[in-house]
């Protein structure tokens, strides 16, 4: 929510102990991308993210491509490829 697509940072939403009722009650706002005021929800900005699992294989998706592994490192780059069509 509230992320400027041109800004070089990730906008993280960290969910902790959310009940099914809280999820269903806030689903319309989640779909609209609105921030939810809840003690178990935290919003952060960061330029990079490291995700590691010590026990399970992680599945992810980047631009429609499936990625599989035990750890991922995501970061913004100033080296962009511009496609002119």
mmCIF file of N, CA and C in Angstrom:
data_model
loop_
_atom_site.group_PDB
_atom_site.id
_atom_site.type_symbol
_atom_site.label_atom_id
_atom_site.label_comp_id
_atom_site.label_asym_id
_atom_site.label_seq_id
_atom_site.Cartn_x
_atom_site.Cartn_y
_atom_site.Cartn_z
ATOM 1 N N UNK A 1 0.822 -1.210 0.000
ATOM 2 C CA UNK A 1 0.000 0.000 0.000
ATOM 3 C C UNK A 1 0.857 1.261 0.000
ATOM 4 N N UNK A 2 0.504 2.229 -0.810
ATOM 5 C CA UNK A 2 1.177 3.514 -0.819
ATOM 6 C C UNK A 2 2.540 3.509 -1.466
ATOM 7 N N UNK A 3 2.891 2.499 -2.216
ATOM 8 C CA UNK A 3 4.224 2.397 -2.827
ATOM 9 C C UNK A 3 4.259 3.139 -4.148
ATOM 10 N N UNK A 4 5.226 4.032 -4.297
ATOM 11 C CA UNK A 4 5.485 4.704 -5.564
ATOM 12 C C UNK A 4 6.292 3.736 -6.426
ATOM 13 N N UNK A 5 5.775 3.323 -7.593
ATOM 14 C CA UNK A 5 6.480 2.330 -8.413
ATOM 15 C C UNK A 5 7.890 2.742 -8.826
ATOM 16 N N UNK A 6 8.178 4.034 -8.877
ATOM 17 C CA UNK A 6 9.511 4.472 -9.291
ATOM 18 C C UNK A 6 10.492 4.587 -8.122
ATOM 19 N N UNK A 7 10.025 4.455 -6.888
ATOM 20 C CA UNK A 7 10.899 4.577 -5.719
ATOM 21 C C UNK A 7 11.692 3.284 -5.516
ATOM 22 N N UNK A 8 12.999 3.400 -5.213
ATOM 23 C CA UNK A 8 13.860 2.212 -5.107
ATOM 24 C C UNK A 8 13.798 1.527 -3.737
ATOM 25 N N UNK A 9 12.638 1.147 -3.307
ATOM 26 C CA UNK A 9 12.505 0.413 -2.055
ATOM 27 C C UNK A 9 11.298 -0.516 -2.121
ATOM 28 N N UNK A 10 11.345 -1.541 -1.280
ATOM 29 C CA UNK A 10 10.222 -2.453 -1.129
ATOM 30 C C UNK A 10 9.321 -1.931 -0.022
ATOM 31 N N UNK A 11 8.062 -2.136 -0.162
ATOM 32 C CA UNK A 11 7.092 -1.805 0.886
ATOM 33 C C UNK A 11 6.625 -3.134 1.457
ATOM 34 N N UNK A 12 7.039 -3.462 2.672
ATOM 35 C CA UNK A 12 6.728 -4.743 3.301
ATOM 36 C C UNK A 12 5.501 -4.634 4.182
ATOM 37 N N UNK A 13 4.703 -5.672 4.176
ATOM 38 C CA UNK A 13 3.586 -5.810 5.107
ATOM 39 C C UNK A 13 3.874 -7.062 5.920
ATOM 40 N N UNK A 14 4.054 -6.898 7.226
ATOM 41 C CA UNK A 14 4.378 -8.009 8.113
ATOM 42 C C UNK A 14 3.134 -8.340 8.927
ATOM 43 N N UNK A 15 2.633 -9.561 8.738
ATOM 44 C CA UNK A 15 1.451 -10.030 9.460
ATOM 45 C C UNK A 15 1.897 -10.965 10.569
ATOM 46 N N UNK A 16 1.393 -10.731 11.751
ATOM 47 C CA UNK A 16 1.735 -11.606 12.874
ATOM 48 C C UNK A 16 0.541 -12.513 13.163
ATOM 49 N N UNK A 17 0.033 -12.496 14.364
ATOM 50 C CA UNK A 17 -1.097 -13.347 14.760
ATOM 51 C C UNK A 17 -2.408 -12.696 14.328
ATOM 52 N N UNK A 18 -2.857 -13.033 13.121
ATOM 53 C CA UNK A 18 -4.099 -12.487 12.573
ATOM 54 C C UNK A 18 -5.148 -13.592 12.600
ATOM 55 N N UNK A 19 -6.305 -13.299 13.171
ATOM 56 C CA UNK A 19 -7.378 -14.292 13.198
ATOM 57 C C UNK A 19 -8.084 -14.324 11.850
ATOM 58 N N UNK A 20 -8.770 -15.405 11.591
ATOM 59 C CA UNK A 20 -9.545 -15.520 10.360
ATOM 60 C C UNK A 20 -10.582 -14.409 10.294
ATOM 61 N N UNK A 21 -11.202 -14.079 11.428
ATOM 62 C CA UNK A 21 -12.205 -13.010 11.459
ATOM 63 C C UNK A 21 -11.572 -11.669 11.072
ATOM 64 N N UNK A 22 -10.397 -11.353 11.618
ATOM 65 C CA UNK A 22 -9.714 -10.098 11.268
ATOM 66 C C UNK A 22 -9.393 -10.053 9.780
ATOM 67 N N UNK A 23 -8.937 -11.176 9.241
ATOM 68 C CA UNK A 23 -8.611 -11.232 7.817
ATOM 69 C C UNK A 23 -9.851 -10.975 6.971
ATOM 70 N N UNK A 24 -10.935 -11.688 7.257
ATOM 71 C CA UNK A 24 -12.166 -11.525 6.471
ATOM 72 C C UNK A 24 -12.745 -10.121 6.613
ATOM 73 N N UNK A 25 -12.677 -9.570 7.810
ATOM 74 C CA UNK A 25 -13.204 -8.222 8.060
ATOM 75 C C UNK A 25 -12.434 -7.167 7.263
ATOM 76 N N UNK A 26 -11.136 -7.375 7.095
ATOM 77 C CA UNK A 26 -10.287 -6.394 6.411
ATOM 78 C C UNK A 26 -10.015 -6.723 4.951
ATOM 79 N N UNK A 27 -10.567 -7.803 4.443
ATOM 80 C CA UNK A 27 -10.313 -8.226 3.071
ATOM 81 C C UNK A 27 -10.608 -7.141 2.033
ATOM 82 N N UNK A 28 -11.726 -6.410 2.130
ATOM 83 C CA UNK A 28 -11.957 -5.347 1.134
ATOM 84 C C UNK A 28 -10.836 -4.304 1.107
ATOM 85 N N UNK A 29 -10.348 -3.888 2.262
ATOM 86 C CA UNK A 29 -9.254 -2.913 2.303
ATOM 87 C C UNK A 29 -7.946 -3.517 1.799
ATOM 88 N N UNK A 30 -7.707 -4.793 2.091
ATOM 89 C CA UNK A 30 -6.508 -5.457 1.578
ATOM 90 C C UNK A 30 -6.516 -5.479 0.060
ATOM 91 N N UNK A 31 -7.656 -5.780 -0.524
ATOM 92 C CA UNK A 31 -7.759 -5.832 -1.987
ATOM 93 C C UNK A 31 -7.566 -4.462 -2.623
ATOM 94 N N UNK A 32 -7.959 -3.408 -1.926
ATOM 95 C CA UNK A 32 -7.793 -2.044 -2.444
ATOM 96 C C UNK A 32 -6.389 -1.504 -2.194
ATOM 97 N N UNK A 33 -5.573 -2.245 -1.456
ATOM 98 C CA UNK A 33 -4.216 -1.800 -1.167
ATOM 99 C C UNK A 33 -4.145 -0.738 -0.094
ATOM 100 N N UNK A 34 -5.147 -0.667 0.766
ATOM 101 C CA UNK A 34 -5.158 0.333 1.838
ATOM 102 C C UNK A 34 -4.478 -0.216 3.086
ATOM 103 N N UNK A 35 -3.803 0.675 3.808
ATOM 104 C CA UNK A 35 -3.190 0.273 5.067
ATOM 105 C C UNK A 35 -4.272 -0.003 6.095
ATOM 106 N N UNK A 36 -4.026 -1.007 6.926
ATOM 107 C CA UNK A 36 -4.970 -1.414 7.957
ATOM 108 C C UNK A 36 -4.358 -1.098 9.310
ATOM 109 N N UNK A 37 -5.137 -0.465 10.162
ATOM 110 C CA UNK A 37 -4.679 -0.178 11.514
ATOM 111 C C UNK A 37 -5.019 -1.380 12.397
ATOM 112 N N UNK A 38 -3.992 -2.149 12.752
ATOM 113 C CA UNK A 38 -4.184 -3.363 13.548
ATOM 114 C C UNK A 38 -2.894 -3.605 14.327
ATOM 115 N N UNK A 39 -2.980 -3.980 15.604
ATOM 116 C CA UNK A 39 -1.754 -4.164 16.391
ATOM 117 C C UNK A 39 -0.851 -5.296 15.899
ATOM 118 N N UNK A 40 -1.364 -6.205 15.092
ATOM 119 C CA UNK A 40 -0.577 -7.334 14.606
ATOM 120 C C UNK A 40 -0.111 -7.155 13.158
ATOM 121 N N UNK A 41 -0.282 -5.947 12.605
ATOM 122 C CA UNK A 41 0.163 -5.655 11.243
ATOM 123 C C UNK A 41 1.169 -4.517 11.295
ATOM 124 N N UNK A 42 2.298 -4.705 10.623
ATOM 125 C CA UNK A 42 3.370 -3.707 10.621
ATOM 126 C C UNK A 42 3.763 -3.418 9.176
ATOM 127 N N UNK A 43 4.000 -2.155 8.858
ATOM 128 C CA UNK A 43 4.416 -1.729 7.520
ATOM 129 C C UNK A 43 5.835 -1.183 7.596
ATOM 130 N N UNK A 44 6.686 -1.603 6.670
ATOM 131 C CA UNK A 44 8.086 -1.174 6.650
ATOM 132 C C UNK A 44 8.527 -0.871 5.226
ATOM 133 N N UNK A 45 9.603 -0.079 5.105
ATOM 134 C CA UNK A 45 10.277 0.180 3.825
ATOM 135 C C UNK A 45 11.706 -0.314 3.947
ATOM 136 N N UNK A 46 12.213 -0.915 2.861
ATOM 137 C CA UNK A 46 13.595 -1.379 2.869
ATOM 138 C C UNK A 46 14.113 -1.451 1.434
ATOM 139 N N UNK A 47 15.416 -1.281 1.276
ATOM 140 C CA UNK A 47 16.025 -1.336 -0.056
ATOM 141 C C UNK A 47 16.375 -2.761 -0.464
ATOM 142 N N UNK A 48 16.453 -3.684 0.512
ATOM 143 C CA UNK A 48 16.756 -5.077 0.183
ATOM 144 C C UNK A 48 16.067 -6.000 1.180
ATOM 145 N N UNK A 49 15.870 -7.246 0.744
ATOM 146 C CA UNK A 49 15.201 -8.241 1.579
ATOM 147 C C UNK A 49 15.974 -9.549 1.460
ATOM 148 N N UNK A 50 16.258 -10.188 2.592
ATOM 149 C CA UNK A 50 16.833 -11.533 2.626
ATOM 150 C C UNK A 50 15.810 -12.453 3.278
ATOM 151 N N UNK A 51 15.419 -13.509 2.567
ATOM 152 C CA UNK A 51 14.452 -14.478 3.077
ATOM 153 C C UNK A 51 15.143 -15.833 3.091
ATOM 154 N N UNK A 52 15.162 -16.489 4.263
ATOM 155 C CA UNK A 52 15.831 -17.774 4.401
ATOM 156 C C UNK A 52 14.943 -18.741 5.169
ATOM 157 N N UNK A 53 14.882 -19.981 4.698
ATOM 158 C CA UNK A 53 14.169 -21.048 5.390
ATOM 159 C C UNK A 53 15.173 -22.125 5.763
ATOM 160 N N UNK A 54 15.179 -22.527 7.020
ATOM 161 C CA UNK A 54 16.108 -23.573 7.447
ATOM 162 C C UNK A 54 15.519 -24.967 7.282
ATOM 163 N N UNK A 55 14.213 -25.048 7.010
ATOM 164 C CA UNK A 55 13.609 -26.376 6.967
ATOM 165 C C UNK A 55 12.842 -26.697 5.688
ATOM 166 N N UNK A 56 12.324 -25.705 4.990
ATOM 167 C CA UNK A 56 11.484 -25.982 3.828
ATOM 168 C C UNK A 56 11.988 -25.234 2.599
ATOM 169 N N UNK A 57 11.696 -25.794 1.448
ATOM 170 C CA UNK A 57 11.997 -25.125 0.188
ATOM 171 C C UNK A 57 10.964 -24.025 -0.011
ATOM 172 N N UNK A 58 11.427 -22.856 -0.417
ATOM 173 C CA UNK A 58 10.546 -21.717 -0.642
ATOM 174 C C UNK A 58 10.186 -21.611 -2.115
ATOM 175 N N UNK A 59 8.963 -21.236 -2.382
ATOM 176 C CA UNK A 59 8.508 -20.969 -3.742
ATOM 177 C C UNK A 59 8.219 -19.487 -3.859
ATOM 178 N N UNK A 60 8.608 -18.901 -4.964
ATOM 179 C CA UNK A 60 8.345 -17.488 -5.192
ATOM 180 C C UNK A 60 8.065 -17.238 -6.653
ATOM 181 N N UNK A 61 7.744 -16.001 -6.947
ATOM 182 C CA UNK A 61 7.466 -15.613 -8.327
ATOM 183 C C UNK A 61 8.000 -14.210 -8.548
ATOM 184 N N UNK A 62 8.710 -14.030 -9.651
ATOM 185 C CA UNK A 62 9.198 -12.713 -10.043
ATOM 186 C C UNK A 62 8.870 -12.529 -11.511
ATOM 187 N N UNK A 63 8.081 -11.538 -11.814
ATOM 188 C CA UNK A 63 7.662 -11.255 -13.194
ATOM 189 C C UNK A 63 7.116 -12.490 -13.899
ATOM 190 N N UNK A 64 6.333 -13.281 -13.180
ATOM 191 C CA UNK A 64 5.702 -14.450 -13.778
ATOM 192 C C UNK A 64 6.574 -15.685 -13.839
ATOM 193 N N UNK A 65 7.824 -15.582 -13.390
ATOM 194 C CA UNK A 65 8.742 -16.724 -13.410
ATOM 195 C C UNK A 65 8.804 -17.352 -12.022
ATOM 196 N N UNK A 66 8.661 -18.671 -11.952
ATOM 197 C CA UNK A 66 8.746 -19.396 -10.695
ATOM 198 C C UNK A 66 10.198 -19.478 -10.245
ATOM 199 N N UNK A 67 10.438 -19.184 -8.965
ATOM 200 C CA UNK A 67 11.767 -19.339 -8.378
ATOM 201 C C UNK A 67 11.641 -20.284 -7.184
ATOM 202 N N UNK A 68 12.618 -21.165 -7.018
ATOM 203 C CA UNK A 68 12.593 -22.180 -5.974
ATOM 204 C C UNK A 68 13.943 -22.178 -5.275
ATOM 205 N N UNK A 69 13.941 -22.258 -3.946
ATOM 206 C CA UNK A 69 15.199 -22.311 -3.212
ATOM 207 C C UNK A 69 14.978 -22.231 -1.720
ATOM 208 N N UNK A 70 16.075 -22.292 -0.958
ATOM 209 C CA UNK A 70 15.995 -22.155 0.492
ATOM 210 C C UNK A 70 16.238 -20.727 0.952
ATOM 211 N N UNK A 71 16.735 -19.877 0.039
ATOM 212 C CA UNK A 71 16.940 -18.477 0.406
ATOM 213 C C UNK A 71 16.836 -17.600 -0.838
ATOM 214 N N UNK A 72 16.397 -16.394 -0.607
ATOM 215 C CA UNK A 72 16.280 -15.399 -1.674
ATOM 216 C C UNK A 72 16.854 -14.086 -1.174
ATOM 217 N N UNK A 73 17.520 -13.370 -2.059
ATOM 218 C CA UNK A 73 17.984 -12.016 -1.781
ATOM 219 C C UNK A 73 17.394 -11.124 -2.856
ATOM 220 N N UNK A 74 16.610 -10.147 -2.441
ATOM 221 C CA UNK A 74 15.967 -9.224 -3.366
ATOM 222 C C UNK A 74 16.492 -7.824 -3.100
ATOM 223 N N UNK A 75 16.830 -7.102 -4.166
ATOM 224 C CA UNK A 75 17.331 -5.739 -4.023
ATOM 225 C C UNK A 75 17.040 -4.970 -5.299
ATOM 226 N N UNK A 76 16.994 -3.664 -5.183
ATOM 227 C CA UNK A 76 16.817 -2.812 -6.351
ATOM 228 C C UNK A 76 18.173 -2.552 -6.985
ATOM 229 N N UNK A 77 18.168 -2.353 -8.277
ATOM 230 C CA UNK A 77 19.397 -2.090 -9.011
ATOM 231 C C UNK A 77 19.224 -0.818 -9.830
ATOM 232 N N UNK A 78 20.309 -0.045 -9.944
ATOM 233 C CA UNK A 78 20.245 1.141 -10.802
ATOM 234 C C UNK A 78 20.604 0.788 -12.238
ATOM 235 N N UNK A 79 20.922 -0.484 -12.480
ATOM 236 C CA UNK A 79 21.248 -0.939 -13.826
ATOM 237 C C UNK A 79 19.997 -1.554 -14.449
ATOM 238 N N UNK A 80 19.252 -0.737 -15.135
ATOM 239 C CA UNK A 80 17.994 -1.170 -15.733
ATOM 240 C C UNK A 80 18.155 -1.374 -17.223
ATOM 241 N N UNK A 81 17.387 -2.271 -17.766
ATOM 242 C CA UNK A 81 17.349 -2.485 -19.208
ATOM 243 C C UNK A 81 16.094 -1.808 -19.729
ATOM 244 N N UNK A 82 16.260 -0.870 -20.629
ATOM 245 C CA UNK A 82 15.122 -0.180 -21.218
ATOM 246 C C UNK A 82 14.811 -0.817 -22.568
ATOM 247 N N UNK A 83 13.588 -1.232 -22.736
ATOM 248 C CA UNK A 83 13.157 -1.839 -23.991
ATOM 249 C C UNK A 83 12.341 -0.809 -24.755
ATOM 250 N N UNK A 84 12.733 -0.554 -25.970
ATOM 251 C CA UNK A 84 12.017 0.401 -26.816
ATOM 252 C C UNK A 84 11.251 -0.401 -27.849
ATOM 253 N N UNK A 85 9.942 -0.183 -27.899
ATOM 254 C CA UNK A 85 9.143 -0.983 -28.821
ATOM 255 C C UNK A 85 8.328 -0.158 -29.761
#
